[in-house]
C-alpha cells in the first residue's frame, strides 16, 4: 500500500507494468500518475487493485492491453480514471467486477482492439460516469452483461467498429450523449438491432423525460447514423 502520489510521468518501461493487488491512496489528489509513459507490454490494475484518488494515464502509449478487470477506482465527484489521448495497442478491459466511483475518461483515446465494459459498474450520479468522447476504437465496444452506469454516458464524436449493448444496461433518460457518434454496426441480438422501436427508445435517452421540441435539444446525426447501420445490416425497412 502506498499513501500519497506515485509519480511516474514520462516513464519508459520495455515490458509490462503490473500493479495487481496494489493499493494507491491519496484522498486529496492524484494516487498514480503515469501521464506520457511508454509501456512496451500490458498494464495491469487487476486482482484486488484499488486506488483512492486519481489514476492518470493521459497521453500514455501502451503497446498491449490496459487491463482493469475487477479493479476499484474511487475518487468521488471527480475523475477516478483518466486516459485521455492515450494510445492502446490492444484492448481496454473495464469488466468482470470493475468498479469506478467517479468519472472514467477516455476522451480522444485510440484503441486498436476492444473497449470491454461487460460487467463493469460506473458511478458518478451528478456528472459524467463514462466519457469516451472523440475516441477511436477499431474493435468492439461491449456495454452489456451486467454493465451498470449511474451518471452520464458520453460517446460524442467517437468512432467505433461495432457497438454491442443490451437494453437492460442502458442509462437513464437524459444521461446519454451520442451526437456525432459513428459506428459500423450494432450487435447484441434482435432486441437491440432489428427492433427499430427499441432503438428509438435508446435514441430518446439523449433527452430528459419531460423533453419538448421547443427545448431545441434535438440532434439529427444520431438518427441518421442508426439508419445507416440498419441499412448496412440489411434492415432497410426498419431504417425508415
PDB file of C-alpha atoms in Angstrom:
ATOM      1  CA  UNK A   1       0.000   0.000   0.000  1.00  0.00           C
ATOM      2  CA  UNK A   2       1.207   3.472  -0.918  1.00  0.00           C
ATOM      3  CA  UNK A   3      -0.109   6.624   0.762  1.00  0.00           C
ATOM      4  CA  UNK A   4       0.398   9.719  -1.364  1.00  0.00           C
ATOM      5  CA  UNK A   5       1.028  10.197  -5.073  1.00  0.00           C
ATOM      6  CA  UNK A   6       3.088   7.754  -7.115  1.00  0.00           C
ATOM      7  CA  UNK A   7       4.637   9.903  -9.823  1.00  0.00           C
ATOM      8  CA  UNK A   8       5.794   8.047 -12.955  1.00  0.00           C
ATOM      9  CA  UNK A   9       5.178  10.692 -15.595  1.00  0.00           C
ATOM     10  CA  UNK A  10       7.051  10.019 -18.824  1.00  0.00           C
ATOM     11  CA  UNK A  11       8.492   6.730 -17.596  1.00  0.00           C
ATOM     12  CA  UNK A  12       9.659   4.207 -20.221  1.00  0.00           C
ATOM     13  CA  UNK A  13       9.177   0.505 -19.482  1.00  0.00           C
ATOM     14  CA  UNK A  14      10.200  -2.070 -22.062  1.00  0.00           C
ATOM     15  CA  UNK A  15       7.972  -4.808 -20.629  1.00  0.00           C
ATOM     16  CA  UNK A  16       4.678  -4.851 -18.767  1.00  0.00           C
ATOM     17  CA  UNK A  17       3.576  -2.754 -15.791  1.00  0.00           C
ATOM     18  CA  UNK A  18       1.844  -4.940 -13.229  1.00  0.00           C
ATOM     19  CA  UNK A  19       0.080  -3.220 -10.332  1.00  0.00           C
ATOM     20  CA  UNK A  20      -2.103  -6.212  -9.488  1.00  0.00           C
ATOM     21  CA  UNK A  21      -3.209  -6.294  -5.839  1.00  0.00           C
ATOM     22  CA  UNK A  22      -1.700  -2.843  -5.346  1.00  0.00           C
ATOM     23  CA  UNK A  23      -3.323  -0.135  -3.232  1.00  0.00           C
ATOM     24  CA  UNK A  24      -2.687   3.519  -4.001  1.00  0.00           C
ATOM     25  CA  UNK A  25      -4.255   6.066  -1.685  1.00  0.00           C
ATOM     26  CA  UNK A  26      -4.260   9.852  -1.942  1.00  0.00           C
ATOM     27  CA  UNK A  27      -7.511  11.228  -0.584  1.00  0.00           C
ATOM     28  CA  UNK A  28      -6.919  14.754  -1.858  1.00  0.00           C
ATOM     29  CA  UNK A  29      -5.410  14.349  -5.312  1.00  0.00           C
ATOM     30  CA  UNK A  30      -3.565  12.018  -7.652  1.00  0.00           C
ATOM     31  CA  UNK A  31      -2.940   8.474  -6.459  1.00  0.00           C
ATOM     32  CA  UNK A  32      -0.997   7.225  -9.507  1.00  0.00           C
ATOM     33  CA  UNK A  33       0.256   9.323 -12.416  1.00  0.00           C
ATOM     34  CA  UNK A  34       1.836   7.758 -15.492  1.00  0.00           C
ATOM     35  CA  UNK A  35       0.999  10.510 -17.978  1.00  0.00           C
ATOM     36  CA  UNK A  36       3.059  10.309 -21.149  1.00  0.00           C
ATOM     37  CA  UNK A  37       4.517   6.950 -20.204  1.00  0.00           C
ATOM     38  CA  UNK A  38       5.623   4.423 -22.820  1.00  0.00           C
ATOM     39  CA  UNK A  39       4.891   0.828 -21.831  1.00  0.00           C
ATOM     40  CA  UNK A  40       6.219  -1.925 -24.091  1.00  0.00           C
ATOM     41  CA  UNK A  41       3.769  -4.535 -22.823  1.00  0.00           C
ATOM     42  CA  UNK A  42       0.458  -4.534 -20.979  1.00  0.00           C
ATOM     43  CA  UNK A  43      -0.672  -2.583 -17.907  1.00  0.00           C
ATOM     44  CA  UNK A  44      -2.496  -4.466 -15.141  1.00  0.00           C
ATOM     45  CA  UNK A  45      -4.753  -2.936 -12.489  1.00  0.00           C
ATOM     46  CA  UNK A  46      -6.416  -6.232 -11.501  1.00  0.00           C
ATOM     47  CA  UNK A  47      -6.701  -8.885  -8.777  1.00  0.00           C
ATOM     48  CA  UNK A  48      -7.698  -6.647  -5.899  1.00  0.00           C
ATOM     49  CA  UNK A  49      -6.161  -3.442  -7.246  1.00  0.00           C
ATOM     50  CA  UNK A  50      -7.630  -0.396  -5.514  1.00  0.00           C
ATOM     51  CA  UNK A  51      -6.981   3.309  -5.930  1.00  0.00           C
ATOM     52  CA  UNK A  52      -8.450   6.119  -3.856  1.00  0.00           C
ATOM     53  CA  UNK A  53      -7.621   9.286  -5.767  1.00  0.00           C
ATOM     54  CA  UNK A  54      -6.995   9.921  -9.466  1.00  0.00           C
ATOM     55  CA  UNK A  55      -5.290   7.332 -11.652  1.00  0.00           C
ATOM     56  CA  UNK A  56      -3.906   9.139 -14.688  1.00  0.00           C
ATOM     57  CA  UNK A  57      -2.618   7.778 -17.999  1.00  0.00           C
ATOM     58  CA  UNK A  58      -3.034  10.888 -20.134  1.00  0.00           C
ATOM     59  CA  UNK A  59      -1.167  10.574 -23.457  1.00  0.00           C
ATOM     60  CA  UNK A  60       0.344   7.274 -22.327  1.00  0.00           C
ATOM     61  CA  UNK A  61       1.378   4.763 -25.004  1.00  0.00           C
ATOM     62  CA  UNK A  62       0.683   1.139 -24.110  1.00  0.00           C
ATOM     63  CA  UNK A  63       1.687  -1.431 -26.695  1.00  0.00           C
ATOM     64  CA  UNK A  64      -0.630  -4.152 -25.374  1.00  0.00           C
ATOM     65  CA  UNK A  65      -3.769  -4.214 -23.172  1.00  0.00           C
ATOM     66  CA  UNK A  66      -4.863  -1.926 -20.379  1.00  0.00           C
ATOM     67  CA  UNK A  67      -6.470  -4.443 -18.014  1.00  0.00           C
ATOM     68  CA  UNK A  68      -8.573  -3.137 -15.121  1.00  0.00           C
ATOM     69  CA  UNK A  69     -10.930  -6.101 -14.714  1.00  0.00           C
ATOM     70  CA  UNK A  70     -12.040  -6.336 -11.104  1.00  0.00           C
ATOM     71  CA  UNK A  71     -10.121  -3.196 -10.134  1.00  0.00           C
ATOM     72  CA  UNK A  72     -11.647  -0.462  -7.970  1.00  0.00           C
ATOM     73  CA  UNK A  73     -11.113   3.208  -8.674  1.00  0.00           C
ATOM     74  CA  UNK A  74     -12.530   5.712  -6.212  1.00  0.00           C
ATOM     75  CA  UNK A  75     -12.455   9.480  -6.482  1.00  0.00           C
ATOM     76  CA  UNK A  76     -15.998  10.537  -5.761  1.00  0.00           C
ATOM     77  CA  UNK A  77     -17.463  13.514  -7.638  1.00  0.00           C
ATOM     78  CA  UNK A  78     -14.430  13.966  -9.903  1.00  0.00           C
ATOM     79  CA  UNK A  79     -12.157  11.866 -12.163  1.00  0.00           C
ATOM     80  CA  UNK A  80     -11.310   8.366 -10.958  1.00  0.00           C
ATOM     81  CA  UNK A  81      -9.514   7.020 -14.068  1.00  0.00           C
ATOM     82  CA  UNK A  82      -8.250   9.269 -16.843  1.00  0.00           C
ATOM     83  CA  UNK A  83      -6.653   8.008 -20.056  1.00  0.00           C
ATOM     84  CA  UNK A  84      -7.378  10.935 -22.366  1.00  0.00           C
ATOM     85  CA  UNK A  85      -5.474  10.816 -25.671  1.00  0.00           C
ATOM     86  CA  UNK A  86      -3.752   7.581 -24.697  1.00  0.00           C
ATOM     87  CA  UNK A  87      -2.772   5.070 -27.379  1.00  0.00           C
ATOM     88  CA  UNK A  88      -3.610   1.460 -26.571  1.00  0.00           C
ATOM     89  CA  UNK A  89      -2.187  -1.210 -28.859  1.00  0.00           C
ATOM     90  CA  UNK A  90      -4.552  -3.887 -27.542  1.00  0.00           C
ATOM     91  CA  UNK A  91      -7.839  -3.703 -25.641  1.00  0.00           C
ATOM     92  CA  UNK A  92      -9.086  -1.809 -22.599  1.00  0.00           C
ATOM     93  CA  UNK A  93     -10.783  -4.066 -20.064  1.00  0.00           C
ATOM     94  CA  UNK A  94     -13.106  -2.346 -17.578  1.00  0.00           C
ATOM     95  CA  UNK A  95     -15.017  -5.550 -16.942  1.00  0.00           C
ATOM     96  CA  UNK A  96     -15.563  -8.505 -14.606  1.00  0.00           C
ATOM     97  CA  UNK A  97     -16.353  -6.559 -11.461  1.00  0.00           C
ATOM     98  CA  UNK A  98     -14.554  -3.348 -12.397  1.00  0.00           C
ATOM     99  CA  UNK A  99     -15.934  -0.505 -10.331  1.00  0.00           C
ATOM    100  CA  UNK A 100     -15.395   3.225 -10.601  1.00  0.00           C
ATOM    101  CA  UNK A 101     -16.793   5.750  -8.153  1.00  0.00           C
ATOM    102  CA  UNK A 102     -16.037   8.906 -10.075  1.00  0.00           C
ATOM    103  CA  UNK A 103     -15.639   9.645 -13.772  1.00  0.00           C
ATOM    104  CA  UNK A 104     -13.818   7.338 -16.185  1.00  0.00           C
ATOM    105  CA  UNK A 105     -12.441   9.472 -19.031  1.00  0.00           C
ATOM    106  CA  UNK A 106     -11.192   8.112 -22.336  1.00  0.00           C
ATOM    107  CA  UNK A 107     -11.522  11.305 -24.384  1.00  0.00           C
ATOM    108  CA  UNK A 108      -9.585  11.116 -27.618  1.00  0.00           C
ATOM    109  CA  UNK A 109      -8.164   7.714 -26.724  1.00  0.00           C
ATOM    110  CA  UNK A 110      -7.073   5.446 -29.590  1.00  0.00           C
ATOM    111  CA  UNK A 111      -7.726   1.738 -29.028  1.00  0.00           C
ATOM    112  CA  UNK A 112      -6.576  -0.826 -31.581  1.00  0.00           C
ATOM    113  CA  UNK A 113      -8.730  -3.578 -30.051  1.00  0.00           C
ATOM    114  CA  UNK A 114     -11.935  -3.517 -27.990  1.00  0.00           C
ATOM    115  CA  UNK A 115     -13.330  -1.463 -25.131  1.00  0.00           C
ATOM    116  CA  UNK A 116     -14.830  -4.111 -22.871  1.00  0.00           C
ATOM    117  CA  UNK A 117     -17.077  -2.799 -20.073  1.00  0.00           C
ATOM    118  CA  UNK A 118     -19.028  -6.036 -19.695  1.00  0.00           C
ATOM    119  CA  UNK A 119     -19.951  -6.429 -16.036  1.00  0.00           C
ATOM    120  CA  UNK A 120     -18.378  -3.109 -15.034  1.00  0.00           C
ATOM    121  CA  UNK A 121     -20.017  -0.585 -12.716  1.00  0.00           C
ATOM    122  CA  UNK A 122     -19.591   3.138 -13.324  1.00  0.00           C
ATOM    123  CA  UNK A 123     -20.901   5.543 -10.693  1.00  0.00           C
ATOM    124  CA  UNK A 124     -20.913   9.324 -10.806  1.00  0.00           C
ATOM    125  CA  UNK A 125     -24.586  10.240 -10.340  1.00  0.00           C
ATOM    126  CA  UNK A 126     -24.157  14.014 -10.573  1.00  0.00           C
ATOM    127  CA  UNK A 127     -21.876  14.078 -13.599  1.00  0.00           C
ATOM    128  CA  UNK A 128     -20.228  12.039 -16.334  1.00  0.00           C
ATOM    129  CA  UNK A 129     -19.700   8.414 -15.347  1.00  0.00           C
ATOM    130  CA  UNK A 130     -18.069   7.178 -18.581  1.00  0.00           C
ATOM    131  CA  UNK A 131     -16.764   9.615 -21.193  1.00  0.00           C
ATOM    132  CA  UNK A 132     -15.466   8.258 -24.488  1.00  0.00           C
ATOM    133  CA  UNK A 133     -15.809  11.478 -26.481  1.00  0.00           C
ATOM    134  CA  UNK A 134     -13.730  11.678 -29.676  1.00  0.00           C
ATOM    135  CA  UNK A 135     -12.186   8.256 -29.042  1.00  0.00           C
ATOM    136  CA  UNK A 136     -11.241   5.962 -31.934  1.00  0.00           C
ATOM    137  CA  UNK A 137     -11.883   2.279 -31.245  1.00  0.00           C
ATOM    138  CA  UNK A 138     -11.097  -0.123 -34.069  1.00  0.00           C
ATOM    139  CA  UNK A 139     -12.802  -3.118 -32.457  1.00  0.00           C
ATOM    140  CA  UNK A 140     -15.968  -3.571 -30.442  1.00  0.00           C
ATOM    141  CA  UNK A 141     -17.464  -1.690 -27.511  1.00  0.00           C
ATOM    142  CA  UNK A 142     -19.164  -4.013 -25.008  1.00  0.00           C
ATOM    143  CA  UNK A 143     -21.817  -2.391 -22.799  1.00  0.00           C
ATOM    144  CA  UNK A 144     -23.693  -5.491 -21.700  1.00  0.00           C
ATOM    145  CA  UNK A 145     -23.508  -8.427 -19.304  1.00  0.00           C
ATOM    146  CA  UNK A 146     -24.439  -6.580 -16.106  1.00  0.00           C
ATOM    147  CA  UNK A 147     -22.806  -3.346 -17.242  1.00  0.00           C
ATOM    148  CA  UNK A 148     -24.250  -0.666 -14.966  1.00  0.00           C
ATOM    149  CA  UNK A 149     -23.944   3.087 -15.132  1.00  0.00           C
ATOM    150  CA  UNK A 150     -25.179   5.758 -12.730  1.00  0.00           C
ATOM    151  CA  UNK A 151     -24.442   9.089 -14.340  1.00  0.00           C
ATOM    152  CA  UNK A 152     -23.939  10.280 -17.883  1.00  0.00           C
ATOM    153  CA  UNK A 153     -22.632   8.095 -20.718  1.00  0.00           C
ATOM    154  CA  UNK A 154     -20.782  10.121 -23.365  1.00  0.00           C
ATOM    155  CA  UNK A 155     -19.763   8.949 -26.841  1.00  0.00           C
ATOM    156  CA  UNK A 156     -19.823  12.335 -28.586  1.00  0.00           C
ATOM    157  CA  UNK A 157     -17.929  12.234 -31.894  1.00  0.00           C
ATOM    158  CA  UNK A 158     -16.406   8.854 -31.050  1.00  0.00           C
ATOM    159  CA  UNK A 159     -15.738   6.318 -33.810  1.00  0.00           C
ATOM    160  CA  UNK A 160     -16.041   2.588 -33.126  1.00  0.00           C
ATOM    161  CA  UNK A 161     -16.218  -0.601 -35.140  1.00  0.00           C
ATOM    162  CA  UNK A 162     -19.155  -2.382 -33.506  1.00  0.00           C
ATOM    163  CA  UNK A 163     -21.413  -1.355 -30.623  1.00  0.00           C
ATOM    164  CA  UNK A 164     -22.524  -4.371 -28.592  1.00  0.00           C
ATOM    165  CA  UNK A 165     -25.016  -3.424 -25.896  1.00  0.00           C
ATOM    166  CA  UNK A 166     -28.120  -4.568 -24.067  1.00  0.00           C
ATOM    167  CA  UNK A 167     -31.306  -2.650 -23.351  1.00  0.00           C
ATOM    168  CA  UNK A 168     -31.183  -3.666 -19.691  1.00  0.00           C
ATOM    169  CA  UNK A 169     -27.871  -1.823 -19.406  1.00  0.00           C
ATOM    170  CA  UNK A 170     -28.898   1.477 -20.984  1.00  0.00           C
ATOM    171  CA  UNK A 171     -28.561   4.691 -18.928  1.00  0.00           C
ATOM    172  CA  UNK A 172     -31.471   6.715 -17.606  1.00  0.00           C
ATOM    173  CA  UNK A 173     -33.253   9.317 -19.805  1.00  0.00           C
ATOM    174  CA  UNK A 174     -31.192  12.436 -20.291  1.00  0.00           C
ATOM    175  CA  UNK A 175     -27.972  10.592 -19.454  1.00  0.00           C
ATOM    176  CA  UNK A 176     -26.860   9.559 -22.974  1.00  0.00           C
ATOM    177  CA  UNK A 177     -24.759  11.822 -25.192  1.00  0.00           C
ATOM    178  CA  UNK A 178     -24.130  10.390 -28.674  1.00  0.00           C
ATOM    179  CA  UNK A 179     -24.166  13.383 -31.013  1.00  0.00           C
ATOM    180  CA  UNK A 180     -21.534  12.705 -33.682  1.00  0.00           C
ATOM    181  CA  UNK A 181     -21.104   9.078 -32.570  1.00  0.00           C
ATOM    182  CA  UNK A 182     -20.191   6.818 -35.523  1.00  0.00           C
ATOM    183  CA  UNK A 183     -20.295   3.019 -35.578  1.00  0.00           C
ATOM    184  CA  UNK A 184     -20.152   0.482 -38.387  1.00  0.00           C
ATOM    185  CA  UNK A 185     -22.629  -1.940 -36.857  1.00  0.00           C
ATOM    186  CA  UNK A 186     -24.664  -2.804 -33.770  1.00  0.00           C
ATOM    187  CA  UNK A 187     -24.772  -6.274 -32.265  1.00  0.00           C
ATOM    188  CA  UNK A 188     -26.337  -7.815 -29.199  1.00  0.00           C
ATOM    189  CA  UNK A 189     -29.398  -9.610 -30.537  1.00  0.00           C
ATOM    190  CA  UNK A 190     -32.521  -8.612 -32.416  1.00  0.00           C
ATOM    191  CA  UNK A 191     -33.923  -6.661 -29.467  1.00  0.00           C
ATOM    192  CA  UNK A 192     -31.148  -4.123 -29.766  1.00  0.00           C
ATOM    193  CA  UNK A 193     -30.795  -4.065 -33.548  1.00  0.00           C
ATOM    194  CA  UNK A 194     -33.667  -5.231 -35.739  1.00  0.00           C
ATOM    195  CA  UNK A 195     -36.384  -3.855 -33.463  1.00  0.00           C
ATOM    196  CA  UNK A 196     -36.218  -0.227 -34.550  1.00  0.00           C
ATOM    197  CA  UNK A 197     -38.790   0.792 -31.946  1.00  0.00           C
ATOM    198  CA  UNK A 198     -36.453  -0.245 -29.165  1.00  0.00           C
ATOM    199  CA  UNK A 199     -33.539   1.558 -30.820  1.00  0.00           C
ATOM    200  CA  UNK A 200     -35.622   4.715 -30.993  1.00  0.00           C
ATOM    201  CA  UNK A 201     -36.106   4.390 -27.248  1.00  0.00           C
ATOM    202  CA  UNK A 202     -32.307   4.305 -26.996  1.00  0.00           C
ATOM    203  CA  UNK A 203     -32.031   7.483 -29.060  1.00  0.00           C
ATOM    204  CA  UNK A 204     -34.580   9.234 -26.851  1.00  0.00           C
ATOM    205  CA  UNK A 205     -32.362   8.596 -23.838  1.00  0.00           C
ATOM    206  CA  UNK A 206     -30.453  11.659 -25.036  1.00  0.00           C
ATOM    207  CA  UNK A 207     -33.291  13.775 -23.726  1.00  0.00           C
ATOM    208  CA  UNK A 208     -34.912  14.186 -20.302  1.00  0.00           C
ATOM    209  CA  UNK A 209     -38.294  12.539 -19.752  1.00  0.00           C
ATOM    210  CA  UNK A 210     -40.034  15.924 -19.966  1.00  0.00           C
ATOM    211  CA  UNK A 211     -38.260  16.898 -23.168  1.00  0.00           C
ATOM    212  CA  UNK A 212     -40.275  19.066 -25.544  1.00  0.00           C
ATOM    213  CA  UNK A 213     -39.391  20.065 -29.094  1.00  0.00           C
ATOM    214  CA  UNK A 214     -39.329  23.714 -28.067  1.00  0.00           C
ATOM    215  CA  UNK A 215     -36.331  22.931 -25.823  1.00  0.00           C
ATOM    216  CA  UNK A 216     -34.205  22.772 -29.006  1.00  0.00           C
ATOM    217  CA  UNK A 217     -32.256  19.714 -27.857  1.00  0.00           C
ATOM    218  CA  UNK A 218     -32.864  17.599 -30.972  1.00  0.00           C
ATOM    219  CA  UNK A 219     -29.794  16.414 -32.906  1.00  0.00           C
ATOM    220  CA  UNK A 220     -30.347  14.654 -36.278  1.00  0.00           C
ATOM    221  CA  UNK A 221     -26.977  12.879 -36.564  1.00  0.00           C
ATOM    222  CA  UNK A 222     -27.719  10.018 -34.091  1.00  0.00           C
ATOM    223  CA  UNK A 223     -30.893   9.127 -36.061  1.00  0.00           C
ATOM    224  CA  UNK A 224     -29.074   9.277 -39.388  1.00  0.00           C
ATOM    225  CA  UNK A 225     -26.264   7.104 -38.036  1.00  0.00           C
ATOM    226  CA  UNK A 226     -28.697   4.470 -36.758  1.00  0.00           C
ATOM    227  CA  UNK A 227     -30.459   4.381 -40.130  1.00  0.00           C
ATOM    228  CA  UNK A 228     -27.139   3.803 -41.914  1.00  0.00           C
ATOM    229  CA  UNK A 229     -26.198   0.977 -39.555  1.00  0.00           C
ATOM    230  CA  UNK A 230     -29.575  -0.706 -40.010  1.00  0.00           C
ATOM    231  CA  UNK A 231     -29.318  -0.472 -43.791  1.00  0.00           C
ATOM    232  CA  UNK A 232     -25.812  -1.932 -43.769  1.00  0.00           C
ATOM    233  CA  UNK A 233     -27.134  -4.847 -41.715  1.00  0.00           C
ATOM    234  CA  UNK A 234     -29.908  -5.495 -44.238  1.00  0.00           C
ATOM    235  CA  UNK A 235     -32.773  -3.986 -42.242  1.00  0.00           C
ATOM    236  CA  UNK A 236     -33.860  -1.384 -44.772  1.00  0.00           C
ATOM    237  CA  UNK A 237     -37.490  -1.414 -43.679  1.00  0.00           C
ATOM    238  CA  UNK A 238     -36.580  -0.884 -40.038  1.00  0.00           C
ATOM    239  CA  UNK A 239     -34.304   2.025 -41.016  1.00  0.00           C
ATOM    240  CA  UNK A 240     -37.179   4.048 -42.445  1.00  0.00           C
TER     241      UNK A 240
END
